[in-house]
Amino acid sequence: MKNNLLKAAALIILGSSLFVSCKPKNSGDAVSGDAAQKAYVAPGKYDEFYNFVSGGFSGQLSVYGLPSGRLFRVIPVFSVDPEKGWGYSEETKPMLNTSHGFVPWDDLHHTEMSQTNGEVDGRWVFGNANNTPRIARIDLKTFKTAEIIELPNSGGNHSSPFITENTEYVVAGTRFSVPGDYENGDVPINTYKQNFKGHISFVKVGKEGEMDIAFQIRTPGVNFDLSHAGKGKSHGWFFFSTYNTEQANTLLEVNASQKDKDFIMAVNWKKAEEYIKAGKGKKQAVKYAHNTWDEKTHTAKSEIKTEVLVLDAAEFKDICYMIPCPKSPHGCDVDPTGEYIVGSGKLAALIPVFSFDKLKKAIASKQYEGDYEGIPVLKYESVLHGEVKKPGLGPLHTEFDGKGNAYTSFFVSSEIVKWDIKTLKVLDRVPTYYSIGHLMIPGGDSKKPFGKYLVAYNKITKDRYLPTGPELAQSAQIFDISGDKMQLILDFPTIGEPHYAQAAPADLIRNNGQLKFYKLDDNQHPYATKGEKESKVVREGNKVHVYMTSIRSHFAPDNIEGVKVGDEVYFHVTNLEQDWDVPHGFAVKGADNGELLIMPGETTTLKWLPKKPGMYPMYCTDFCSALHQEMSGYIRVSPAGSNVPISYSLGTNQPAAK
């Protein structure tokens, strides 16, 4: 059996390498027809869509325009960012706090936009941290990370952050099953089947976006891959792809591919809510961080929480159900009507499509073929709408255009296939360059997709761009899907590694009260300096607080003396500008943590530890005017124990040093 599996894996790898090294037949290097015109956005004109793309192992979120493919911004989320001072300023450091301490990196795989009535509403984008399990909420009024919540009882947060149709919950399934945090984790790894469990987290989202873990569902020790919520008729349900139902703990490429089928887990979260409200959840002792950003004080705070409610799926038989699905499923996608659930077995040569109506009937009539660790397993045929036959090799992820069509990415055969949801007939196929992972249609997982463009996010890009050493550029490709046939109109590189993405009409976000600058009068930062006359330097023991302002084109003060080796110096810099797009930067020689980037009206703090006597220049790092080079100053650092007093000035020479 194992030899056959290894041979099959070798054939798939060989096929994948052939697709990578050889271009698909009948494909050219250049796009054709009016493609260039369709992707062209004239100078001074706006793109039609914002495209929010996961940064993968960069830990960040990138923002592109569609159809131009232009990069607008990289939003720091889970990883430190010296450009913006994220994780370096004293105000932002708490945003990267976890129960493990300060974690300055993560792996952001998936993005999800908030919805109202199943439609994209343009308020927030959520992102997942796959490594140290967390969920972030990015506020689209500021394009800034506003909140991060850690997920306890989780060993990897891949099946995340998918939402219910009114953003009632952001939901996450653990990638790696592990013993719960409330259990003894010091157990032999080969006791996996006895001690390892999965947990699905339901994170409640408030009216202002605030997040809180409402409850978790304890499941058998499977690995959760991707998920999507039901919508319309299936609202109240959530669907997760699962793999490693063999519960193997070593050489998973063989041992987790023994069975012909794994499962899609259907979760009745409305029923789970009822049990929680009835007091059936068990309080479990855990530790997890909840980090929030305050726009009034321009500061973050981190709180460690110590309790979570857990429901055990094996104890409540009407919460979870298993649907057999071709093995190693990746995508789990729900069409705009909420009737069809699409599974994607990575090692399959077909696409199973399940019916929600049939699911309900099968449950009502108990059409089970057994159970999986106490969870009912439904009969495959009783839930199946049908199979898309021979669509390609290695189906991964499906999105929808709102016109009755589905689009699936195929990793091994490097293509996108368009098919009819009801008839399951293949309608079109186009090659990608090369091994595609996810794809994205704006609003493609909502009730009302916008359906004009499709973007492929490719894992490999050989010969598409100028080479850049051993690692080549990550890639996205835009297709026009407004007609019967898909048309490639543009390639563009992305920050890597792109996984899932979301997009929405630009006007939905641009005209939704976007912040242009912070009003100085509203700045409640405890060290805010709202005018140059208020600037000062104050010593408190070995701590020196610099109340500083910045405006085109100088700092106040710009000369500081009396700082000593061994001091902790805090530069609290307030940007006095009250105009759009006039940030200022701040850096000082010898700073070993980063710089600051201060938005108009904002106050931000850099901690600096001078280590030896000398003269230290400071300067603005963000070009702000024709006299940007002149926006600088000096800090004199004296030996420890020196009697040089604190003094500071702007525009005048200081008294002679004693």
XYZ file of C-alpha atoms in Angstrom:
658
model
C 0.000 0.000 0.000
C 2.752 2.427 0.995
C 4.762 1.626 -2.147
C 1.732 2.398 -4.308
C 1.209 5.692 -2.471
C 4.835 6.648 -2.906
C 4.639 5.863 -6.626
C 1.488 7.954 -6.932
C 3.136 10.835 -5.086
C 6.169 10.590 -7.368
C 3.947 10.760 -10.455
C 2.176 13.848 -9.097
C 5.510 15.533 -8.327
C 6.826 14.624 -11.785
C 3.662 15.963 -13.386
C 3.945 19.145 -11.361
C 7.577 19.639 -12.418
C 6.638 19.155 -16.057
C 3.977 21.810 -15.765
C 6.476 24.126 -14.143
C 9.279 23.580 -16.634
C 7.161 23.425 -19.790
C 4.613 25.972 -20.812
C 1.103 24.677 -21.482
C 0.413 23.972 -25.144
C -1.124 26.668 -27.301
C -0.151 29.401 -24.852
C 1.937 32.436 -25.652
C 4.204 34.716 -23.702
C 2.041 37.761 -24.268
C -1.593 38.478 -23.636
C -3.632 39.062 -26.738
C -6.343 41.243 -28.197
C -7.547 44.095 -26.024
C -6.020 42.697 -22.826
C -3.626 45.580 -22.272
C -6.448 48.083 -22.580
C -8.551 46.172 -20.032
C -5.758 46.245 -17.453
C -4.657 49.823 -18.144
C -5.431 52.509 -15.574
C -4.433 55.922 -16.882
C -2.213 58.242 -14.816
C -4.327 60.089 -12.274
C -7.196 57.615 -12.542
C -8.311 55.247 -9.818
C -8.542 51.473 -9.928
C -11.953 49.822 -9.764
C -11.121 47.565 -6.803
C -8.978 47.355 -3.715
C -7.325 43.926 -3.538
C -6.204 42.731 -0.078
C -3.619 39.968 -0.405
C -2.058 37.846 2.312
C 1.688 38.230 2.657
C 2.276 34.641 3.774
C 5.572 34.264 5.604
C 6.095 38.038 5.624
C 3.315 38.229 8.225
C 1.867 41.313 6.547
C -1.087 42.287 4.365
C -0.597 43.960 0.988
C -3.023 46.216 -0.865
C -3.133 46.297 -4.673
C -5.341 47.992 -7.211
C -7.369 46.053 -9.751
C -7.075 45.880 -12.661
C -3.714 47.707 -12.641
C -1.910 45.358 -10.230
C -0.236 48.401 -8.641
C 0.952 47.982 -5.054
C -0.521 50.719 -2.847
C 0.511 49.729 0.631
C 1.882 47.008 2.864
C -0.073 46.992 6.125
C 1.975 45.663 9.055
C 0.001 43.095 11.035
C 1.883 40.238 12.721
C 5.476 41.139 11.872
C 7.586 44.117 12.856
C 7.930 46.737 10.127
C 10.789 49.253 10.369
C 9.272 51.417 7.623
C 6.280 52.281 9.793
C 7.797 51.582 13.209
C 5.263 48.785 13.777
C 6.481 46.705 16.692
C 9.298 49.216 17.291
C 7.415 52.178 18.737
C 6.402 51.882 22.366
C 2.771 52.348 21.355
C 2.667 49.408 18.911
C 4.770 46.864 20.802
C 1.747 45.557 22.787
C 0.040 44.617 19.501
C 2.570 41.799 19.053
C 2.254 40.434 22.570
C 1.158 36.816 23.058
C 0.981 34.304 25.885
C 4.516 33.356 24.742
C 5.714 36.950 25.099
C 6.606 39.376 22.310
C 6.379 37.519 18.971
C 7.557 39.789 16.115
C 6.699 37.509 13.182
C 4.012 35.264 11.797
C 2.613 33.611 8.683
C -0.480 35.419 7.360
C -2.238 33.012 4.985
C -5.791 34.227 4.524
C -7.780 37.435 4.429
C -11.517 37.881 4.865
C -13.617 41.026 4.510
C -16.519 41.830 6.800
C -20.013 41.283 5.446
C -23.548 42.473 6.098
C -26.419 40.268 4.897
C -23.830 38.168 3.123
C -22.480 41.101 1.099
C -19.056 42.722 1.397
C -19.467 45.954 3.392
C -15.948 47.450 3.320
C -15.530 47.982 7.077
C -12.777 45.572 8.082
C -10.374 42.953 6.793
C -9.455 40.031 9.026
C -6.183 38.112 8.757
C -4.881 34.913 10.348
C -1.587 34.135 12.030
C -0.806 30.540 11.169
C 2.269 30.048 13.361
C 1.389 31.514 16.762
C -2.404 31.261 16.413
C -3.967 34.714 16.217
C -6.623 36.668 14.331
C -6.197 40.325 13.402
C -8.752 42.935 12.425
C -7.623 45.720 10.086
C -9.739 48.900 10.095
C -10.312 50.127 6.531
C -10.897 53.708 7.670
C -7.235 53.897 8.640
C -5.750 50.832 6.858
C -4.229 49.965 10.218
C -4.331 46.875 12.405
C -6.829 47.664 15.135
C -6.997 44.422 17.098
C -5.280 41.057 17.488
C -6.623 38.154 19.527
C -4.685 34.979 20.287
C -6.376 31.573 20.022
C -5.751 29.095 22.860
C -5.916 25.301 22.439
C -4.634 25.638 18.893
C -1.494 24.364 17.181
C -1.579 26.409 14.006
C -4.336 28.673 12.739
C -4.727 27.863 9.041
C -8.478 27.330 8.697
C -9.099 30.976 9.446
C -10.330 33.769 9.574
C -13.636 32.959 7.866
C -16.814 34.805 8.804
C -20.541 34.331 9.098
C -22.752 36.335 6.759
C -23.354 39.218 9.190
C -19.867 39.058 10.700
C -21.399 37.626 13.863
C -18.330 35.419 14.199
C -14.851 35.053 12.840
C -14.179 31.316 12.899
C -10.903 29.384 13.066
C -9.969 25.698 13.079
C -6.642 24.393 14.330
C -4.218 23.210 11.657
C -2.279 20.894 13.966
C -4.264 19.035 16.581
C -2.521 19.113 19.964
C -3.467 18.453 23.576
C -5.562 21.338 24.856
C -3.854 24.058 26.863
C -5.989 22.952 29.816
C -4.608 19.399 29.512
C -1.189 17.845 30.078
C 0.797 18.474 26.894
C 3.878 16.614 28.103
C 2.881 13.310 26.524
C 4.629 11.018 24.022
C 3.993 12.092 20.435
C 3.038 8.545 19.512
C 0.025 8.825 21.822
C -1.534 11.143 19.225
C -4.784 9.163 18.924
C -5.304 9.187 22.674
C -4.240 12.727 23.593
C -4.352 15.072 20.588
C -7.532 17.059 19.911
C -8.679 19.786 17.561
C -10.467 22.982 18.585
C -12.661 25.276 16.502
C -12.823 28.852 17.796
C -15.871 31.080 17.396
C -14.736 34.664 17.898
C -17.603 37.087 18.444
C -17.397 40.420 16.595
C -19.088 43.478 18.127
C -20.695 46.449 16.404
C -17.414 48.377 16.421
C -15.422 45.318 15.395
C -14.258 44.357 18.882
C -13.438 40.646 19.146
C -13.908 38.142 21.958
C -13.748 34.333 22.000
C -17.366 33.297 22.576
C -16.720 29.554 22.688
C -14.689 26.692 21.237
C -15.750 23.255 20.020
C -13.470 20.354 20.929
C -13.172 17.876 18.068
C -11.324 14.663 17.229
C -7.618 15.078 16.484
C -7.864 15.899 12.775
C -6.149 18.694 10.868
C -8.419 21.495 9.653
C -7.471 23.062 6.336
C -9.949 25.653 5.003
C -13.507 26.619 5.800
C -16.446 28.787 4.802
C -19.712 29.740 6.425
C -23.106 28.875 5.092
C -25.175 31.704 3.685
C -28.815 32.267 2.854
C -30.542 28.917 3.430
C -27.420 27.477 5.096
C -26.823 30.451 7.405
C -26.168 29.067 10.866
C -23.792 26.379 9.585
C -20.055 26.298 9.021
C -18.129 23.878 6.800
C -14.501 22.821 7.350
C -12.244 20.647 5.226
C -10.310 18.135 7.324
C -7.398 15.846 6.594
C -5.236 13.368 8.482
C -8.339 11.568 9.655
C -5.900 8.654 10.050
C -4.500 10.671 12.979
C -0.934 9.987 11.942
C 1.936 11.798 13.614
C 4.885 11.082 11.305
C 5.548 11.073 7.534
C 2.124 12.539 6.894
C 2.523 12.611 3.099
C 2.162 8.816 3.247
C 0.495 8.045 6.563
C -2.146 10.771 6.281
C -3.129 9.621 2.779
C -4.114 6.039 3.524
C -7.869 6.440 3.207
C -9.704 7.175 -0.027
C -11.722 9.855 1.722
C -11.291 12.354 4.516
C -14.135 14.608 5.682
C -15.819 17.943 5.427
C -17.076 18.762 8.900
C -20.456 20.505 8.965
C -20.963 22.506 12.163
C -24.359 23.760 13.312
C -23.134 26.842 15.147
C -26.662 28.051 15.916
C -27.209 24.840 17.881
C -23.840 25.315 19.591
C -24.980 28.807 20.614
C -28.068 27.284 22.235
C -25.925 24.958 24.325
C -23.681 27.828 25.372
C -26.670 29.956 26.394
C -28.010 26.973 28.360
C -24.765 26.848 30.340
C -23.450 23.644 28.775
C -20.017 25.027 27.971
C -17.193 24.001 30.288
C -14.919 26.742 31.566
C -11.317 25.818 30.860
C -8.231 27.548 32.220
C -6.043 28.898 29.425
C -3.888 31.929 28.667
C -4.209 34.090 25.582
C -3.493 37.698 24.664
C -6.061 40.211 23.476
C -4.426 43.323 21.988
C -6.339 46.464 21.020
C -5.439 49.787 19.437
C -6.957 53.039 20.740
C -7.305 55.691 18.029
C -7.827 58.454 20.615
C -4.652 57.823 22.596
C -2.690 56.374 19.624
C -1.587 53.538 21.868
C -2.135 49.788 22.171
C -2.803 47.722 25.243
C -2.436 43.997 25.785
C -4.556 41.970 28.185
C -3.930 38.321 29.103
C -7.182 36.393 29.447
C -7.413 33.168 31.400
C -10.629 31.350 30.552
C -12.575 29.975 27.597
C -15.847 28.058 27.187
C -15.507 24.669 25.479
C -18.141 22.320 24.050
C -17.061 18.741 23.298
C -18.505 17.671 19.942
C -18.595 14.042 21.089
C -20.969 14.965 23.927
C -23.436 16.935 21.794
C -24.464 14.798 18.845
C -26.348 17.493 16.927
C -23.509 20.037 16.558
C -21.077 18.359 14.156
C -21.474 15.980 11.221
C -18.868 14.437 8.925
C -19.316 14.383 5.141
C -16.925 12.029 3.302
C -14.789 13.915 0.762
C -11.947 12.775 -1.551
C -8.790 12.604 0.514
C -6.663 15.538 1.597
C -9.240 18.232 0.845
C -7.985 21.807 0.798
C -10.757 24.213 -0.193
C -14.247 24.088 1.262
C -16.414 26.653 -0.517
C -20.095 27.624 -0.449
C -21.859 29.097 -3.485
C -23.791 32.415 -3.318
C -27.144 30.702 -2.763
C -25.863 28.694 0.192
C -27.121 25.448 -1.373
C -23.888 23.983 -2.740
C -20.766 23.086 -0.754
C -17.703 22.378 -2.894
C -14.915 20.128 -1.634
C -11.462 19.947 -3.212
C -9.414 16.809 -2.613
C -5.828 17.716 -3.478
C -5.113 14.182 -4.709
C -8.421 13.826 -6.595
C -9.254 14.112 -10.287
C -12.835 15.203 -9.640
C -14.702 17.852 -7.657
C -17.483 16.735 -5.298
C -20.382 19.158 -4.859
C -22.650 18.621 -1.873
C -26.229 19.835 -1.374
C -27.308 21.596 1.808
C -30.918 20.495 1.297
C -29.741 16.885 1.021
C -27.570 17.392 4.105
C -30.592 18.405 6.163
C -32.661 15.475 4.873
C -29.841 13.022 5.530
C -29.519 14.252 9.108
C -33.280 14.143 9.652
C -33.475 10.561 8.377
C -30.181 9.550 10.020
C -28.561 8.367 6.809
C -25.286 7.562 8.558
C -22.559 5.117 7.636
C -21.200 5.099 11.177
C -19.422 7.599 13.376
C -15.980 9.094 13.720
C -15.012 9.335 17.392
C -18.619 9.980 18.341
C -19.443 12.287 15.424
C -22.023 10.988 12.904
C -20.664 10.262 9.420
C -23.208 10.891 6.670
C -23.409 8.677 3.612
C -21.520 10.232 0.710
C -24.253 9.600 -1.854
C -27.010 10.905 0.415
C -25.408 14.369 0.592
C -23.862 14.556 -2.883
C -25.292 16.879 -5.539
C -22.841 15.466 -8.060
C -19.234 15.344 -9.201
C -17.425 17.460 -11.759
C -15.740 14.743 -13.809
C -12.128 15.051 -15.010
C -11.855 18.803 -14.476
C -8.067 18.759 -13.918
C -5.435 17.595 -11.429
C -5.076 18.854 -7.873
C -8.183 20.983 -7.214
C -7.596 23.479 -4.408
C -10.032 26.347 -4.116
C -13.283 27.506 -5.720
C -14.945 30.917 -6.028
C -18.099 32.086 -7.772
C -19.128 34.849 -10.195
C -22.766 35.197 -9.127
C -23.968 34.030 -12.550
C -24.199 30.341 -11.715
C -20.565 29.596 -12.488
C -17.750 28.272 -10.307
C -14.008 28.676 -10.867
C -11.536 26.188 -9.390
C -7.752 26.382 -9.152
C -5.739 23.248 -10.032
C -2.273 23.136 -8.551
C -0.864 20.123 -10.403
C -2.244 20.881 -13.867
C -1.584 24.644 -13.402
C -4.923 25.929 -14.601
C -8.232 27.517 -13.728
C -11.387 25.674 -14.711
C -14.808 27.294 -15.072
C -17.830 25.057 -14.549
C -21.597 25.259 -14.134
C -22.684 24.747 -10.519
C -25.963 22.977 -11.283
C -25.072 20.906 -14.345
C -21.442 20.349 -13.258
C -20.362 20.810 -16.871
C -16.895 22.217 -17.563
C -17.293 25.459 -19.550
C -13.755 26.818 -19.961
C -10.179 26.385 -18.824
C -7.077 28.597 -18.936
C -3.448 27.900 -17.996
C -1.685 29.715 -15.169
C 2.066 30.315 -14.815
C 2.623 28.132 -12.946
C 1.387 26.185 -9.933
C -1.622 28.132 -8.759
C -2.714 28.039 -5.124
C -5.707 30.195 -4.324
C -7.746 32.295 -6.686
C -9.973 35.270 -5.930
C -13.027 36.920 -7.474
C -14.045 40.211 -5.824
C -16.857 39.206 -3.483
C -16.425 35.649 -4.755
C -17.273 34.011 -1.424
C -20.244 36.298 -0.699
C -23.919 36.301 -1.685
C -23.271 38.930 -4.362
C -19.938 38.522 -6.172
C -18.862 41.444 -8.343
C -17.714 38.952 -10.946
C -15.664 41.052 -13.378
C -12.140 39.900 -12.590
C -10.460 36.781 -11.289
C -6.949 36.806 -9.829
C -4.737 33.722 -9.650
C -2.094 33.584 -6.919
C 0.739 31.410 -8.191
C 3.267 29.503 -6.131
C 5.922 29.328 -8.830
C 6.815 31.970 -11.456
C 9.691 30.602 -13.532
C 10.418 32.798 -16.606
C 7.576 35.275 -15.953
C 9.817 38.068 -14.605
C 13.462 39.066 -14.568
C 15.351 36.578 -12.366
C 16.329 37.635 -8.852
C 18.710 34.940 -7.689
C 17.627 31.569 -6.285
C 14.243 32.944 -5.204
C 12.009 34.378 -7.900
C 9.180 36.855 -7.555
C 5.821 35.687 -6.236
C 3.091 36.182 -8.793
C -0.524 37.076 -9.434
C -2.366 36.999 -12.745
C -5.569 38.870 -13.574
C -8.229 37.360 -15.817
C -11.234 39.125 -17.294
C -14.237 36.840 -16.617
C -16.983 39.175 -17.848
C -17.516 37.060 -20.997
C -18.047 33.389 -21.652
C -14.306 32.779 -21.898
C -11.644 33.767 -19.383
C -8.975 36.131 -20.715
C -5.562 36.751 -19.167
C -4.966 40.509 -19.095
C -2.044 41.083 -16.702
C 0.741 39.544 -14.611
C 1.997 41.365 -11.547
C 4.427 40.380 -8.763
C 3.367 40.363 -5.121
C 5.049 40.358 -1.758
C 5.475 36.737 -0.834
C 4.046 34.330 -0.337
C 0.519 35.156 -1.543
C -2.203 32.791 -0.393
C -5.827 33.885 -0.241
C -7.077 37.384 -1.000
C -10.224 39.502 -0.948
C -11.304 42.468 -3.038
C -14.085 45.046 -3.008
C -15.123 48.022 -5.153
C -12.875 50.991 -4.435
C -15.754 53.372 -3.799
C -17.224 51.072 -1.145
C -14.072 51.614 0.921
C -12.798 54.987 -0.299
C -16.101 56.747 0.410
C -16.735 55.029 3.724
C -15.285 57.699 6.011
C -11.588 57.028 5.458
C -9.385 58.958 7.864
C -7.155 61.582 6.234
C -5.423 62.889 9.361
C -5.766 62.837 13.131
C -7.195 66.015 14.629
C -4.752 67.470 17.115
C -7.577 68.566 19.389
C -8.715 64.949 19.663
C -5.240 63.571 20.424
C -5.395 62.078 23.927
C -1.935 60.517 23.951
C -0.474 61.055 27.459
C 2.716 62.544 25.965
C 1.132 64.549 23.153
C 2.752 67.934 22.459
C 0.245 70.067 20.571
C 2.477 73.074 19.905
C 6.165 73.933 19.766
C 5.890 76.042 22.915
C 4.922 72.888 24.810
C 8.010 70.962 23.696
C 10.422 70.093 26.494
C 12.852 67.517 27.883
C 12.203 66.099 31.342
C 14.471 63.840 33.412
C 12.840 61.341 35.782
C 15.704 59.419 37.385
C 17.441 57.560 34.556
C 14.472 58.090 32.234
C 14.516 61.079 29.902
C 11.240 62.060 28.216
C 11.505 64.231 25.122
C 8.227 65.985 24.314
C 8.915 66.705 20.649
C 6.994 68.157 17.720
C 7.573 67.785 13.999
C 6.414 70.072 11.217
C 7.803 70.940 7.796
C 10.773 71.179 8.179
C 12.115 70.939 11.728
C 11.829 69.187 15.061
C 11.282 71.055 18.303
C 13.581 70.822 20.118
C 16.384 70.096 17.667
C 19.346 70.344 20.088
C 19.392 68.315 23.310
C 22.141 68.025 25.926
C 22.419 66.340 29.316
C 21.617 62.794 28.192
C 23.940 60.224 29.795
C 25.071 56.707 29.018
C 22.717 54.369 30.846
C 19.674 56.598 30.376
C 16.438 55.396 28.825
C 15.426 58.103 26.384
C 11.837 58.273 25.162
C 11.198 60.461 22.124
C 7.474 61.252 22.133
C 7.049 62.826 18.699
C 3.824 64.605 17.734
C 3.278 65.437 14.074
C 1.685 68.898 14.068
C 0.614 68.730 10.421
C -3.123 68.938 9.799
C -3.126 68.053 6.129
C -3.556 64.776 4.260
C -0.471 62.741 3.371
C 2.168 64.641 5.351
C 3.702 62.026 7.621
C 7.058 62.623 9.281
C 9.699 60.097 10.216
C 12.098 60.098 13.141
C 15.393 58.259 13.592
C 18.457 58.658 15.772
C 21.945 57.251 15.264
C 22.568 54.059 17.172
C 18.907 53.150 17.629
C 18.915 49.354 17.571
C 15.190 48.845 17.234
C 13.880 50.971 14.356
C 12.495 54.334 13.373
C 9.146 56.056 13.669
C 6.613 57.050 11.050
C 4.165 59.566 12.494
C 0.912 60.395 10.719
C -0.482 63.982 10.767
C -1.838 64.718 14.238
C -0.443 61.500 15.723
C 1.949 60.956 18.642
C 4.416 58.064 18.581
C 7.271 57.063 20.892
C 10.744 55.683 20.192
C 12.775 54.245 23.068
C 16.525 54.822 22.701
C 19.371 53.480 24.868
C 22.603 55.428 24.277
C 25.549 53.128 24.918
C 28.555 55.418 24.612
C 29.347 59.140 24.855
C 29.280 61.184 21.682
C 27.244 63.324 19.341
C 24.193 61.671 17.818
C 22.346 63.138 14.845
C 18.590 62.704 14.569
C 16.594 63.320 11.412
C 13.319 62.884 9.544
C 13.204 59.661 7.530
C 10.105 60.446 5.433
C 10.471 63.033 2.663
C 8.204 65.920 3.604
C 9.366 69.094 1.822
C 12.100 70.681 -0.258
C 13.991 71.224 3.002
C 13.602 67.648 4.163
C 17.396 67.264 4.447
C 17.458 70.178 6.881
C 14.935 68.494 9.191
C 17.504 67.226 11.658
C 19.185 67.911 14.993
C 21.707 66.694 17.564
C 21.734 64.893 20.886
C 24.785 65.132 23.083
C 25.440 62.039 25.188
C 27.769 62.391 28.158
C 29.379 59.657 30.293
C 27.401 58.077 33.119
C 27.732 60.198 36.241
C 28.317 63.388 34.245
C 27.006 66.662 35.720
C 25.919 68.093 32.341
C 22.367 69.339 32.985
C 19.401 68.693 30.722
C 18.998 71.537 28.229
C 17.306 71.883 24.875
C 16.611 74.501 22.247
C 15.208 75.297 18.820
C 16.724 78.027 16.663
C 19.132 79.330 19.292
C 22.587 78.227 20.383
C 22.627 76.657 23.802
C 24.745 78.085 26.626
C 28.372 77.027 26.639
C 28.867 73.663 28.262
C 30.388 73.713 31.758
